[in-house]
PDB file of C-alpha atoms in Angstrom:
ATOM      1  CA  MET A   1      11.481 -29.948 -22.059  1.00 46.00           C
ATOM      2  CA  ALA A   2      10.923 -26.558 -23.600  1.00 43.00           C
ATOM      3  CA  ASP A   3       7.531 -27.601 -24.727  1.00 45.00           C
ATOM      4  CA  ASN A   4       6.686 -28.723 -21.224  1.00 43.00           C
ATOM      5  CA  ASN A   5       7.825 -25.523 -19.724  1.00 44.00           C
ATOM      6  CA  SER A   6       5.771 -23.535 -22.214  1.00 43.00           C
ATOM      7  CA  LEU A   7       2.951 -25.730 -21.599  1.00 42.00           C
ATOM      8  CA  VAL A   8       3.006 -25.008 -17.860  1.00 42.00           C
ATOM      9  CA  GLY A   9       3.718 -21.173 -18.673  1.00 45.00           C
ATOM     10  CA  GLY A  10       0.564 -21.343 -20.702  1.00 47.00           C
ATOM     11  CA  GLU A  11      -1.513 -22.922 -17.876  1.00 51.00           C
ATOM     12  CA  SER A  12      -0.352 -20.470 -15.447  1.00 51.00           C
ATOM     13  CA  LEU A  13      -1.239 -17.430 -17.579  1.00 47.00           C
ATOM     14  CA  GLN A  14      -4.783 -19.242 -18.397  1.00 52.00           C
ATOM     15  CA  LYS A  15      -5.495 -19.357 -14.587  1.00 53.00           C
ATOM     16  CA  GLN A  16      -4.203 -15.978 -14.066  1.00 54.00           C
ATOM     17  CA  VAL A  17      -6.498 -14.546 -16.698  1.00 60.00           C
ATOM     18  CA  SER A  18      -9.304 -16.613 -15.180  1.00 76.00           C
ATOM     19  CA  GLU A  19      -8.891 -15.244 -11.665  1.00 80.00           C
ATOM     20  CA  ARG A  20      -8.912 -11.714 -13.300  1.00 80.00           C
ATOM     21  CA  VAL A  21     -12.141 -12.533 -14.764  1.00 83.00           C
ATOM     22  CA  ILE A  22     -13.945 -13.553 -11.569  1.00 85.00           C
ATOM     23  CA  ILE A  23     -12.392 -10.508  -9.795  1.00 85.00           C
ATOM     24  CA  VAL A  24     -13.994  -8.362 -12.119  1.00 86.00           C
ATOM     25  CA  GLN A  25     -17.439 -10.301 -12.369  1.00 87.00           C
ATOM     26  CA  LEU A  26     -17.523  -9.910  -8.310  1.00 88.00           C
ATOM     27  CA  LEU A  27     -16.677  -5.896  -8.590  1.00 86.00           C
ATOM     28  CA  VAL A  28     -19.096  -5.405 -11.349  1.00 88.00           C
ATOM     29  CA  LEU A  29     -21.782  -7.321  -9.329  1.00 89.00           C
ATOM     30  CA  ILE A  30     -21.333  -5.536  -6.184  1.00 87.00           C
ATOM     31  CA  PHE A  31     -21.373  -2.161  -8.075  1.00 86.00           C
ATOM     32  CA  LEU A  32     -24.550  -3.006  -9.970  1.00 88.00           C
ATOM     33  CA  PHE A  33     -26.284  -4.083  -6.708  1.00 86.00           C
ATOM     34  CA  ILE A  34     -25.249  -0.625  -4.932  1.00 84.00           C
ATOM     35  CA  ASN A  35     -26.479   1.370  -8.232  1.00 85.00           C
ATOM     36  CA  LEU A  36     -29.753  -0.668  -8.324  1.00 87.00           C
ATOM     37  CA  LEU A  37     -30.517   0.332  -4.672  1.00 84.00           C
ATOM     38  CA  LEU A  38     -30.014   3.857  -5.214  1.00 85.00           C
ATOM     39  CA  ILE A  39     -31.937   3.793  -8.439  1.00 86.00           C
ATOM     40  CA  VAL A  40     -34.778   2.072  -6.233  1.00 84.00           C
ATOM     41  CA  THR A  41     -34.291   4.737  -3.524  1.00 83.00           C
ATOM     42  CA  PHE A  42     -34.332   7.446  -6.258  1.00 84.00           C
ATOM     43  CA  PHE A  43     -38.044   6.305  -7.376  1.00 84.00           C
ATOM     44  CA  SER A  44     -39.302   5.946  -3.705  1.00 81.00           C
ATOM     45  CA  LYS A  45     -39.932   9.531  -3.280  1.00 80.00           C
ATOM     46  CA  ALA A  46     -41.606  12.309  -5.596  1.00 80.00           C
ATOM     47  CA  TYR A  47     -39.302  15.007  -4.117  1.00 80.00           C
ATOM     48  CA  PHE A  48     -35.952  12.887  -5.856  1.00 80.00           C
ATOM     49  CA  TYR A  49     -37.521  12.633  -9.289  1.00 81.00           C
ATOM     50  CA  THR A  50     -38.742  16.357  -9.206  1.00 84.00           C
ATOM     51  CA  THR A  51     -35.250  17.615  -8.233  1.00 86.00           C
ATOM     52  CA  MET A  52     -32.732  18.590 -10.621  1.00 88.00           C
ATOM     53  CA  ARG A  53     -29.490  17.274  -9.096  1.00 85.00           C
ATOM     54  CA  TYR A  54     -31.068  14.190  -7.931  1.00 87.00           C
ATOM     55  CA  ILE A  55     -32.325  13.441 -11.478  1.00 90.00           C
ATOM     56  CA  LEU A  56     -28.974  14.319 -13.054  1.00 90.00           C
ATOM     57  CA  PHE A  57     -27.581  11.781 -10.370  1.00 88.00           C
ATOM     58  CA  VAL A  58     -29.500   9.045 -11.631  1.00 90.00           C
ATOM     59  CA  VAL A  59     -28.642   9.748 -15.102  1.00 92.00           C
ATOM     60  CA  THR A  60     -24.950   9.075 -13.936  1.00 89.00           C
ATOM     61  CA  LEU A  61     -26.194   5.915 -12.273  1.00 89.00           C
ATOM     62  CA  LEU A  62     -28.148   4.492 -15.108  1.00 91.00           C
ATOM     63  CA  SER A  63     -25.396   5.589 -17.611  1.00 91.00           C
ATOM     64  CA  ASP A  64     -22.500   3.771 -15.334  1.00 89.00           C
ATOM     65  CA  SER A  65     -24.672   0.771 -14.700  1.00 89.00           C
ATOM     66  CA  LEU A  66     -24.991   0.633 -18.686  1.00 90.00           C
ATOM     67  CA  ILE A  67     -21.385   0.726 -19.197  1.00 88.00           C
ATOM     68  CA  LEU A  68     -20.688  -1.707 -16.409  1.00 88.00           C
ATOM     69  CA  ILE A  69     -23.054  -4.491 -18.214  1.00 90.00           C
ATOM     70  CA  MET A  70     -22.146  -3.764 -21.905  1.00 89.00           C
ATOM     71  CA  SER A  71     -18.286  -3.677 -21.215  1.00 86.00           C
ATOM     72  CA  ASP A  72     -18.502  -6.946 -18.830  1.00 87.00           C
ATOM     73  CA  ILE A  73     -20.340  -8.614 -21.626  1.00 88.00           C
ATOM     74  CA  LEU A  74     -17.614  -7.644 -24.038  1.00 86.00           C
ATOM     75  CA  LEU A  75     -15.142  -8.681 -21.734  1.00 83.00           C
ATOM     76  CA  ILE A  76     -16.483 -12.254 -21.363  1.00 85.00           C
ATOM     77  CA  LEU A  77     -17.353 -12.398 -25.200  1.00 85.00           C
ATOM     78  CA  ASN A  78     -13.328 -11.329 -25.844  1.00 82.00           C
ATOM     79  CA  TYR A  79     -12.155 -13.846 -23.233  1.00 81.00           C
ATOM     80  CA  PHE A  80     -14.070 -16.861 -24.840  1.00 82.00           C
ATOM     81  CA  ARG A  81     -12.816 -15.620 -28.473  1.00 83.00           C
ATOM     82  CA  PHE A  82     -16.321 -15.109 -29.231  1.00 84.00           C
ATOM     83  CA  THR A  83     -16.685 -13.212 -32.776  1.00 84.00           C
ATOM     84  CA  MET A  84     -19.632 -11.018 -33.802  1.00 84.00           C
ATOM     85  CA  GLN A  85     -20.668  -9.102 -37.036  1.00 85.00           C
ATOM     86  CA  ILE A  86     -18.894  -5.858 -37.649  1.00 84.00           C
ATOM     87  CA  GLY A  87     -22.421  -4.356 -37.881  1.00 82.00           C
ATOM     88  CA  LEU A  88     -23.528  -5.499 -34.586  1.00 86.00           C
ATOM     89  CA  CYS A  89     -20.181  -4.291 -32.995  1.00 87.00           C
ATOM     90  CA  VAL A  90     -20.725  -0.907 -34.535  1.00 86.00           C
ATOM     91  CA  MET A  91     -23.985  -0.883 -32.418  1.00 87.00           C
ATOM     92  CA  VAL A  92     -22.214  -1.730 -29.322  1.00 87.00           C
ATOM     93  CA  TYR A  93     -19.723   0.797 -29.810  1.00 86.00           C
ATOM     94  CA  ILE A  94     -22.174   3.563 -30.355  1.00 88.00           C
ATOM     95  CA  PHE A  95     -23.606   2.898 -26.900  1.00 89.00           C
ATOM     96  CA  LEU A  96     -20.305   2.494 -25.074  1.00 88.00           C
ATOM     97  CA  VAL A  97     -18.591   5.759 -26.327  1.00 87.00           C
ATOM     98  CA  LEU A  98     -21.890   7.593 -26.003  1.00 91.00           C
ATOM     99  CA  TYR A  99     -22.507   6.757 -22.269  1.00 90.00           C
ATOM    100  CA  THR A 100     -18.678   7.073 -21.634  1.00 86.00           C
ATOM    101  CA  PHE A 101     -19.227  10.587 -22.436  1.00 90.00           C
ATOM    102  CA  VAL A 102     -22.554  10.965 -20.698  1.00 92.00           C
ATOM    103  CA  THR A 103     -21.195  10.594 -17.240  1.00 87.00           C
ATOM    104  CA  PRO A 104     -18.492  13.358 -17.171  1.00 88.00           C
ATOM    105  CA  VAL A 105     -20.816  15.841 -19.213  1.00 91.00           C
ATOM    106  CA  THR A 106     -23.644  14.901 -16.566  1.00 90.00           C
ATOM    107  CA  LEU A 107     -21.139  15.775 -13.754  1.00 86.00           C
ATOM    108  CA  THR A 108     -20.470  19.049 -15.317  1.00 89.00           C
ATOM    109  CA  ALA A 109     -24.069  19.909 -15.616  1.00 91.00           C
ATOM    110  CA  MET A 110     -24.588  18.886 -12.022  1.00 87.00           C
ATOM    111  CA  THR A 111     -21.531  21.170 -10.974  1.00 86.00           C
ATOM    112  CA  LEU A 112     -23.348  23.953 -12.880  1.00 89.00           C
ATOM    113  CA  GLU A 113     -26.633  23.197 -10.809  1.00 88.00           C
ATOM    114  CA  ARG A 114     -24.347  23.682  -7.471  1.00 85.00           C
ATOM    115  CA  TYR A 115     -23.218  27.005  -8.932  1.00 86.00           C
ATOM    116  CA  VAL A 116     -26.437  28.327  -9.547  1.00 88.00           C
ATOM    117  CA  ALA A 117     -28.297  27.125  -6.428  1.00 85.00           C
ATOM    118  CA  ILE A 118     -25.185  28.823  -4.417  1.00 82.00           C
ATOM    119  CA  CYS A 119     -24.168  31.671  -6.637  1.00 84.00           C
ATOM    120  CA  MET A 120     -27.766  32.505  -7.743  1.00 84.00           C
ATOM    121  CA  PRO A 121     -30.402  31.264  -5.191  1.00 83.00           C
ATOM    122  CA  LEU A 122     -33.227  33.412  -6.443  1.00 84.00           C
ATOM    123  CA  ARG A 123     -33.216  32.189 -10.086  1.00 85.00           C
ATOM    124  CA  HIS A 124     -32.405  28.237  -9.020  1.00 83.00           C
ATOM    125  CA  GLY A 125     -36.001  27.574  -8.959  1.00 83.00           C
ATOM    126  CA  GLU A 126     -36.537  28.816 -12.491  1.00 84.00           C
ATOM    127  CA  LEU A 127     -33.294  27.502 -14.199  1.00 85.00           C
ATOM    128  CA  CYS A 128     -33.374  23.971 -12.456  1.00 86.00           C
ATOM    129  CA  SER A 129     -37.042  23.165 -12.846  1.00 87.00           C
ATOM    130  CA  THR A 130     -38.239  19.719 -13.812  1.00 85.00           C
ATOM    131  CA  HIS A 131     -39.058  20.909 -17.147  1.00 87.00           C
ATOM    132  CA  SER A 132     -35.675  22.638 -17.643  1.00 89.00           C
ATOM    133  CA  THR A 133     -34.082  19.445 -16.246  1.00 89.00           C
ATOM    134  CA  LEU A 134     -35.542  17.017 -19.028  1.00 91.00           C
ATOM    135  CA  HIS A 135     -34.282  19.763 -21.671  1.00 92.00           C
ATOM    136  CA  CYS A 136     -30.837  19.415 -19.822  1.00 93.00           C
ATOM    137  CA  VAL A 137     -30.735  15.597 -19.942  1.00 93.00           C
ATOM    138  CA  LEU A 138     -31.500  16.005 -23.938  1.00 94.00           C
ATOM    139  CA  ILE A 139     -28.572  18.471 -24.417  1.00 94.00           C
ATOM    140  CA  ILE A 140     -26.283  15.707 -22.204  1.00 94.00           C
ATOM    141  CA  HIS A 141     -27.056  13.145 -24.493  1.00 94.00           C
ATOM    142  CA  GLY A 142     -26.738  15.464 -27.880  1.00 94.00           C
ATOM    143  CA  LEU A 143     -23.416  16.849 -26.800  1.00 93.00           C
ATOM    144  CA  SER A 144     -22.192  12.992 -25.747  1.00 92.00           C
ATOM    145  CA  SER A 145     -23.292  11.922 -29.031  1.00 92.00           C
ATOM    146  CA  VAL A 146     -20.860  14.037 -31.148  1.00 91.00           C
ATOM    147  CA  PRO A 147     -17.516  12.080 -30.401  1.00 89.00           C
ATOM    148  CA  VAL A 148     -18.985   8.833 -31.533  1.00 89.00           C
ATOM    149  CA  THR A 149     -20.418  10.472 -34.354  1.00 90.00           C
ATOM    150  CA  VAL A 150     -17.094  11.903 -35.570  1.00 88.00           C
ATOM    151  CA  ILE A 151     -15.227   8.553 -35.009  1.00 86.00           C
ATOM    152  CA  LEU A 152     -17.902   6.589 -36.823  1.00 86.00           C
ATOM    153  CA  SER A 153     -17.880   9.104 -39.760  1.00 86.00           C
ATOM    154  CA  MET A 154     -14.228   8.462 -40.159  1.00 84.00           C
ATOM    155  CA  PHE A 155     -14.681   4.786 -39.942  1.00 83.00           C
ATOM    156  CA  PHE A 156     -17.566   4.764 -42.599  1.00 83.00           C
ATOM    157  CA  ALA A 157     -15.427   7.024 -44.976  1.00 82.00           C
ATOM    158  CA  SER A 158     -12.442   4.488 -45.051  1.00 79.00           C
ATOM    159  CA  ALA A 159     -13.915   1.046 -44.076  1.00 76.00           C
ATOM    160  CA  PRO A 160     -14.920  -1.162 -47.393  1.00 77.00           C
ATOM    161  CA  HIS A 161     -18.652  -2.166 -47.532  1.00 76.00           C
ATOM    162  CA  SER A 162     -17.841  -5.810 -47.230  1.00 76.00           C
ATOM    163  CA  LEU A 163     -16.089  -5.279 -43.875  1.00 76.00           C
ATOM    164  CA  TYR A 164     -19.799  -4.943 -42.251  1.00 74.00           C
ATOM    165  CA  ALA A 165     -20.580  -8.549 -42.754  1.00 77.00           C
ATOM    166  CA  GLN A 166     -17.311  -9.941 -41.503  1.00 82.00           C
ATOM    167  CA  TYR A 167     -17.169 -11.942 -38.029  1.00 84.00           C
ATOM    168  CA  ARG A 168     -14.444 -10.612 -35.744  1.00 84.00           C
ATOM    169  CA  ILE A 169     -13.669 -10.295 -32.091  1.00 82.00           C
ATOM    170  CA  CYS A 170     -15.674  -6.857 -31.225  1.00 82.00           C
ATOM    171  CA  SER A 171     -12.995  -4.420 -29.987  1.00 77.00           C
ATOM    172  CA  MET A 172     -12.868  -0.607 -29.740  1.00 74.00           C
ATOM    173  CA  ASP A 173      -9.688  -0.610 -31.699  1.00 73.00           C
ATOM    174  CA  LEU A 174     -11.499  -1.799 -34.757  1.00 77.00           C
ATOM    175  CA  PHE A 175     -12.903   1.652 -35.485  1.00 77.00           C
ATOM    176  CA  VAL A 176      -9.631   3.817 -35.569  1.00 74.00           C
ATOM    177  CA  PRO A 177      -7.652   1.588 -37.818  1.00 69.00           C
ATOM    178  CA  LEU A 178      -5.613   4.469 -39.220  1.00 70.00           C
ATOM    179  CA  ARG A 179      -2.805   6.397 -37.009  1.00 73.00           C
ATOM    180  CA  TRP A 180      -4.340   9.640 -38.015  1.00 74.00           C
ATOM    181  CA  GLN A 181      -7.953   8.518 -36.871  1.00 76.00           C
ATOM    182  CA  ASP A 182      -6.434   7.640 -33.591  1.00 75.00           C
ATOM    183  CA  HIS A 183      -4.829  11.263 -33.106  1.00 78.00           C
ATOM    184  CA  PHE A 184      -7.950  12.896 -34.135  1.00 82.00           C
ATOM    185  CA  LYS A 185     -10.058  11.049 -31.702  1.00 81.00           C
ATOM    186  CA  LEU A 186      -7.491  12.029 -29.022  1.00 80.00           C
ATOM    187  CA  VAL A 187      -7.938  15.746 -29.843  1.00 84.00           C
ATOM    188  CA  VAL A 188     -11.764  15.374 -29.500  1.00 85.00           C
ATOM    189  CA  TYR A 189     -11.388  13.779 -26.355  1.00 84.00           C
ATOM    190  CA  GLN A 190      -8.901  16.701 -25.045  1.00 83.00           C
ATOM    191  CA  CYS A 191     -11.448  19.303 -26.272  1.00 87.00           C
ATOM    192  CA  TYR A 192     -14.194  17.976 -24.285  1.00 87.00           C
ATOM    193  CA  PHE A 193     -11.997  17.462 -21.057  1.00 85.00           C
ATOM    194  CA  LEU A 194     -10.797  21.194 -21.608  1.00 87.00           C
ATOM    195  CA  VAL A 195     -14.353  22.439 -21.996  1.00 89.00           C
ATOM    196  CA  MET A 196     -15.581  20.565 -18.762  1.00 87.00           C
ATOM    197  CA  SER A 197     -12.254  21.376 -16.731  1.00 86.00           C
ATOM    198  CA  VAL A 198     -12.729  25.228 -17.481  1.00 89.00           C
ATOM    199  CA  THR A 199     -16.469  24.801 -16.434  1.00 88.00           C
ATOM    200  CA  ILE A 200     -16.028  23.215 -13.027  1.00 85.00           C
ATOM    201  CA  ILE A 201     -12.882  25.434 -12.265  1.00 86.00           C
ATOM    202  CA  PHE A 202     -14.822  28.520 -12.985  1.00 88.00           C
ATOM    203  CA  SER A 203     -17.876  27.085 -10.901  1.00 84.00           C
ATOM    204  CA  TYR A 204     -15.371  26.394  -7.776  1.00 82.00           C
ATOM    205  CA  THR A 205     -13.973  29.847  -8.079  1.00 84.00           C
ATOM    206  CA  GLU A 206     -17.255  31.304  -7.816  1.00 84.00           C
ATOM    207  CA  ILE A 207     -18.613  29.263  -4.898  1.00 79.00           C
ATOM    208  CA  MET A 208     -15.311  29.946  -3.236  1.00 80.00           C
ATOM    209  CA  LYS A 209     -15.993  33.822  -3.643  1.00 80.00           C
ATOM    210  CA  VAL A 210     -19.518  33.145  -2.047  1.00 78.00           C
ATOM    211  CA  ALA A 211     -18.342  30.807   0.634  1.00 72.00           C
ATOM    212  CA  LYS A 212     -15.772  33.635   1.823  1.00 73.00           C
ATOM    213  CA  ALA A 213     -18.601  36.106   2.153  1.00 74.00           C
ATOM    214  CA  ALA A 214     -21.191  33.894   3.590  1.00 65.00           C
ATOM    215  CA  SER A 215     -21.873  33.408   7.297  1.00 60.00           C
ATOM    216  CA  GLY A 216     -23.454  30.840   9.852  1.00 58.00           C
ATOM    217  CA  GLU A 217     -25.787  28.212   8.359  1.00 58.00           C
ATOM    218  CA  ASN A 218     -25.345  29.630   4.554  1.00 62.00           C
ATOM    219  CA  LYS A 219     -21.512  29.207   5.439  1.00 64.00           C
ATOM    220  CA  LYS A 220     -21.936  25.572   6.093  1.00 68.00           C
ATOM    221  CA  SER A 221     -24.233  25.107   3.002  1.00 67.00           C
ATOM    222  CA  THR A 222     -21.869  26.767   0.890  1.00 71.00           C
ATOM    223  CA  LYS A 223     -18.752  24.783   1.981  1.00 71.00           C
ATOM    224  CA  LYS A 224     -20.551  21.436   1.303  1.00 72.00           C
ATOM    225  CA  GLY A 225     -21.377  22.784  -2.129  1.00 70.00           C
ATOM    226  CA  LEU A 226     -17.746  23.533  -2.473  1.00 74.00           C
ATOM    227  CA  LEU A 227     -16.754  20.108  -1.520  1.00 76.00           C
ATOM    228  CA  THR A 228     -19.150  18.543  -3.991  1.00 75.00           C
ATOM    229  CA  VAL A 229     -17.682  20.540  -6.931  1.00 77.00           C
ATOM    230  CA  LEU A 230     -14.313  19.319  -5.746  1.00 79.00           C
ATOM    231  CA  LEU A 231     -15.557  15.763  -5.725  1.00 77.00           C
ATOM    232  CA  HIS A 232     -17.062  16.393  -9.366  1.00 74.00           C
ATOM    233  CA  GLY A 233     -13.678  17.453 -10.434  1.00 78.00           C
ATOM    234  CA  PHE A 234     -12.097  14.203  -9.170  1.00 80.00           C
ATOM    235  CA  GLN A 235     -14.482  12.264 -10.774  1.00 78.00           C
ATOM    236  CA  LEU A 236     -13.881  14.006 -14.260  1.00 78.00           C
ATOM    237  CA  LEU A 237     -10.218  13.751 -13.701  1.00 80.00           C
ATOM    238  CA  LEU A 238     -10.775   9.959 -13.540  1.00 79.00           C
ATOM    239  CA  CYS A 239     -13.117   9.853 -16.468  1.00 76.00           C
ATOM    240  CA  PHE A 240     -10.368  11.689 -18.473  1.00 77.00           C
ATOM    241  CA  ILE A 241      -7.709   9.213 -17.326  1.00 79.00           C
ATOM    242  CA  GLN A 242     -10.138   6.453 -18.666  1.00 76.00           C
ATOM    243  CA  LEU A 243     -10.245   8.111 -21.846  1.00 73.00           C
ATOM    244  CA  TRP A 244      -6.533   8.147 -22.115  1.00 76.00           C
ATOM    245  CA  CYS A 245      -6.075   4.446 -21.256  1.00 77.00           C
ATOM    246  CA  PRO A 246      -6.482   3.166 -24.672  1.00 73.00           C
ATOM    247  CA  PHE A 247      -3.728   5.226 -26.165  1.00 74.00           C
ATOM    248  CA  ILE A 248      -1.089   4.425 -23.165  1.00 77.00           C
ATOM    249  CA  GLU A 249      -2.083   0.861 -23.805  1.00 76.00           C
ATOM    250  CA  THR A 250      -1.592   1.009 -27.489  1.00 73.00           C
ATOM    251  CA  ALA A 251       1.951   2.337 -26.927  1.00 77.00           C
ATOM    252  CA  LEU A 252       2.841  -0.310 -24.246  1.00 78.00           C
ATOM    253  CA  LEU A 253       1.635  -2.885 -26.703  1.00 75.00           C
ATOM    254  CA  LEU A 254       4.255  -1.953 -29.332  1.00 78.00           C
ATOM    255  CA  ILE A 255       7.133  -2.457 -26.157  1.00 81.00           C
ATOM    256  CA  ASP A 256       5.934  -5.507 -23.952  1.00 78.00           C
ATOM    257  CA  PHE A 257       2.629  -7.533 -24.279  1.00 76.00           C
ATOM    258  CA  LYS A 258       3.092  -8.751 -20.716  1.00 80.00           C
ATOM    259  CA  LEU A 259       3.381  -5.100 -19.419  1.00 81.00           C
ATOM    260  CA  PHE A 260       0.558  -4.367 -21.571  1.00 78.00           C
ATOM    261  CA  ASP A 261      -1.708  -6.991 -20.178  1.00 78.00           C
ATOM    262  CA  TYR A 262      -1.105  -5.945 -16.648  1.00 82.00           C
ATOM    263  CA  VAL A 263      -1.472  -2.271 -17.166  1.00 83.00           C
ATOM    264  CA  ARG A 264      -4.533  -2.709 -18.962  1.00 82.00           C
ATOM    265  CA  TYR A 265      -5.836  -4.773 -16.154  1.00 83.00           C
ATOM    266  CA  PHE A 266      -4.882  -2.343 -13.829  1.00 84.00           C
ATOM    267  CA  ASN A 267      -6.512   0.542 -15.806  1.00 83.00           C
ATOM    268  CA  TYR A 268      -9.809  -1.351 -16.155  1.00 83.00           C
ATOM    269  CA  ILE A 269     -10.039  -1.747 -12.279  1.00 82.00           C
ATOM    270  CA  MET A 270      -8.596   1.551 -11.084  1.00 81.00           C
ATOM    271  CA  PHE A 271     -10.234   3.977 -13.737  1.00 79.00           C
ATOM    272  CA  TYR A 272     -13.034   2.135 -15.132  1.00 79.00           C
ATOM    273  CA  LEU A 273     -14.951   0.146 -12.380  1.00 79.00           C
ATOM    274  CA  ALA A 274     -13.587   2.053  -9.163  1.00 76.00           C
ATOM    275  CA  PRO A 275     -15.176   5.580 -10.346  1.00 75.00           C
ATOM    276  CA  LYS A 276     -18.604   4.080 -10.555  1.00 74.00           C
ATOM    277  CA  CYS A 277     -18.710   3.783  -6.876  1.00 71.00           C
ATOM    278  CA  LEU A 278     -17.887   7.541  -6.470  1.00 70.00           C
ATOM    279  CA  SER A 279     -21.313   8.706  -7.273  1.00 67.00           C
ATOM    280  CA  PRO A 280     -22.933   6.624  -4.526  1.00 68.00           C
ATOM    281  CA  VAL A 281     -20.438   7.902  -2.157  1.00 68.00           C
ATOM    282  CA  ILE A 282     -20.847  11.786  -3.142  1.00 67.00           C
ATOM    283  CA  TYR A 283     -24.950  11.413  -2.937  1.00 64.00           C
ATOM    284  CA  GLY A 284     -25.746   8.098  -1.601  1.00 64.00           C
ATOM    285  CA  LEU A 285     -23.869   8.835   1.502  1.00 70.00           C
ATOM    286  CA  ARG A 286     -23.284  12.731   1.723  1.00 71.00           C
ATOM    287  CA  ASP A 287     -26.694  13.704   1.109  1.00 72.00           C
ATOM    288  CA  GLU A 288     -28.802  13.686   4.165  1.00 74.00           C
ATOM    289  CA  LYS A 289     -32.273  13.150   2.594  1.00 77.00           C
ATOM    290  CA  PHE A 290     -31.063  10.624   0.154  1.00 77.00           C
ATOM    291  CA  PHE A 291     -29.082   8.900   2.833  1.00 76.00           C
ATOM    292  CA  LEU A 292     -32.304   8.625   5.001  1.00 79.00           C
ATOM    293  CA  ALA A 293     -34.218   7.186   2.166  1.00 78.00           C
ATOM    294  CA  LEU A 294     -31.640   4.777   0.970  1.00 74.00           C
ATOM    295  CA  LYS A 295     -31.291   3.430   4.714  1.00 74.00           C
ATOM    296  CA  HIS A 296     -35.016   2.684   4.569  1.00 72.00           C
ATOM    297  CA  SER A 297     -34.879   1.210   1.277  1.00 67.00           C
ATOM    298  CA  ALA A 298     -32.097  -1.165   2.362  1.00 65.00           C
ATOM    299  CA  PHE A 299     -33.738  -2.072   5.666  1.00 59.00           C
ATOM    300  CA  PHE A 300     -36.783  -2.806   3.664  1.00 56.00           C
ATOM    301  CA  GLY A 301     -34.819  -4.819   1.234  1.00 52.00           C
ATOM    302  CA  LEU A 302     -33.053  -6.928   3.982  1.00 52.00           C
ATOM    303  CA  TYR A 303     -36.619  -7.537   5.639  1.00 45.00           C
ATOM    304  CA  TYR A 304     -38.037  -8.597   2.673  1.00 46.00           C
ATOM    305  CA  VAL A 305     -35.097 -11.111   1.915  1.00 46.00           C
ATOM    306  CA  LYS A 306     -35.232 -12.355   5.630  1.00 49.00           C
ATOM    307  CA  SER A 307     -39.046 -13.215   5.241  1.00 53.00           C
ATOM    308  CA  ASN A 308     -38.650 -14.894   2.233  1.00 51.00           C
ATOM    309  CA  VAL A 309     -35.713 -17.185   3.587  1.00 45.00           C
ATOM    310  CA  GLN A 310     -38.029 -18.143   6.718  1.00 50.00           C
ATOM    311  CA  VAL A 311     -40.948 -19.113   4.296  1.00 45.00           C
ATOM    312  CA  SER A 312     -38.746 -21.226   2.388  1.00 47.00           C
ATOM    313  CA  PHE A 313     -37.244 -22.899   5.437  1.00 45.00           C
ATOM    314  CA  VAL A 314     -40.720 -23.375   6.621  1.00 49.00           C
TER     315      VAL A 314
END
């Protein structure tokens, strides 16, 4: 009887896990489709890929899309208990951590761009030129590579050479096997969040001062910039919670595995997948120029699909 109960319980858990994986696949496909539509819209007009804020916007889209694809592949591989060589897992880890930081660092750069546009309008053309933007993107990737460099340096220093040839389930926990490494990783993450938070608060305060002194059309534009900075701050908060999630999950794993499983799934949906739709809302819907171009791209895409469907029926 006990064996039958455990078998029924195991089947129920397997069914629940399968449903979760299916839900995640649907969400990932929806977000990737939206991001792809926005990326196509970005390249549809020369104005977008010669303007700093739109270039930084598409950097976040590409970064989020890459994270969605790679994390989803890892989820599927882990679900089927597929193992891979540790050396290959290291490469996956480099890209995941790098682009996990690229998004919040880019959001901070976008906030500074709004600060320059509103508080230093005469220097905006000089500081936010296409040439400066390309340098900015390189700096963003350079800053984002520091955490993964630090974490992997500690891992390489403590891991035996024979480990890299072994086959295991690829998990991010593999690279912080010791408790002090986990704590050091947390310190690095907190330092980044602190610097980015101070930058956004400073920008918001300065823009607020300009908003109080502005009048007419300038006041409307400044308030819109203020709201954009607030939304970037909210995105940054979600990114920080996302960075904290592994530490919370590790603590819960020691207490109750079932609770850990539920919390991990909730965190993945709320703090990993959901924030990926905020950038499309902030720029895809709020920005008038981009929204008009987006409507045109969506209309053209629907017309193309409809035409192909009609041809296939004929």
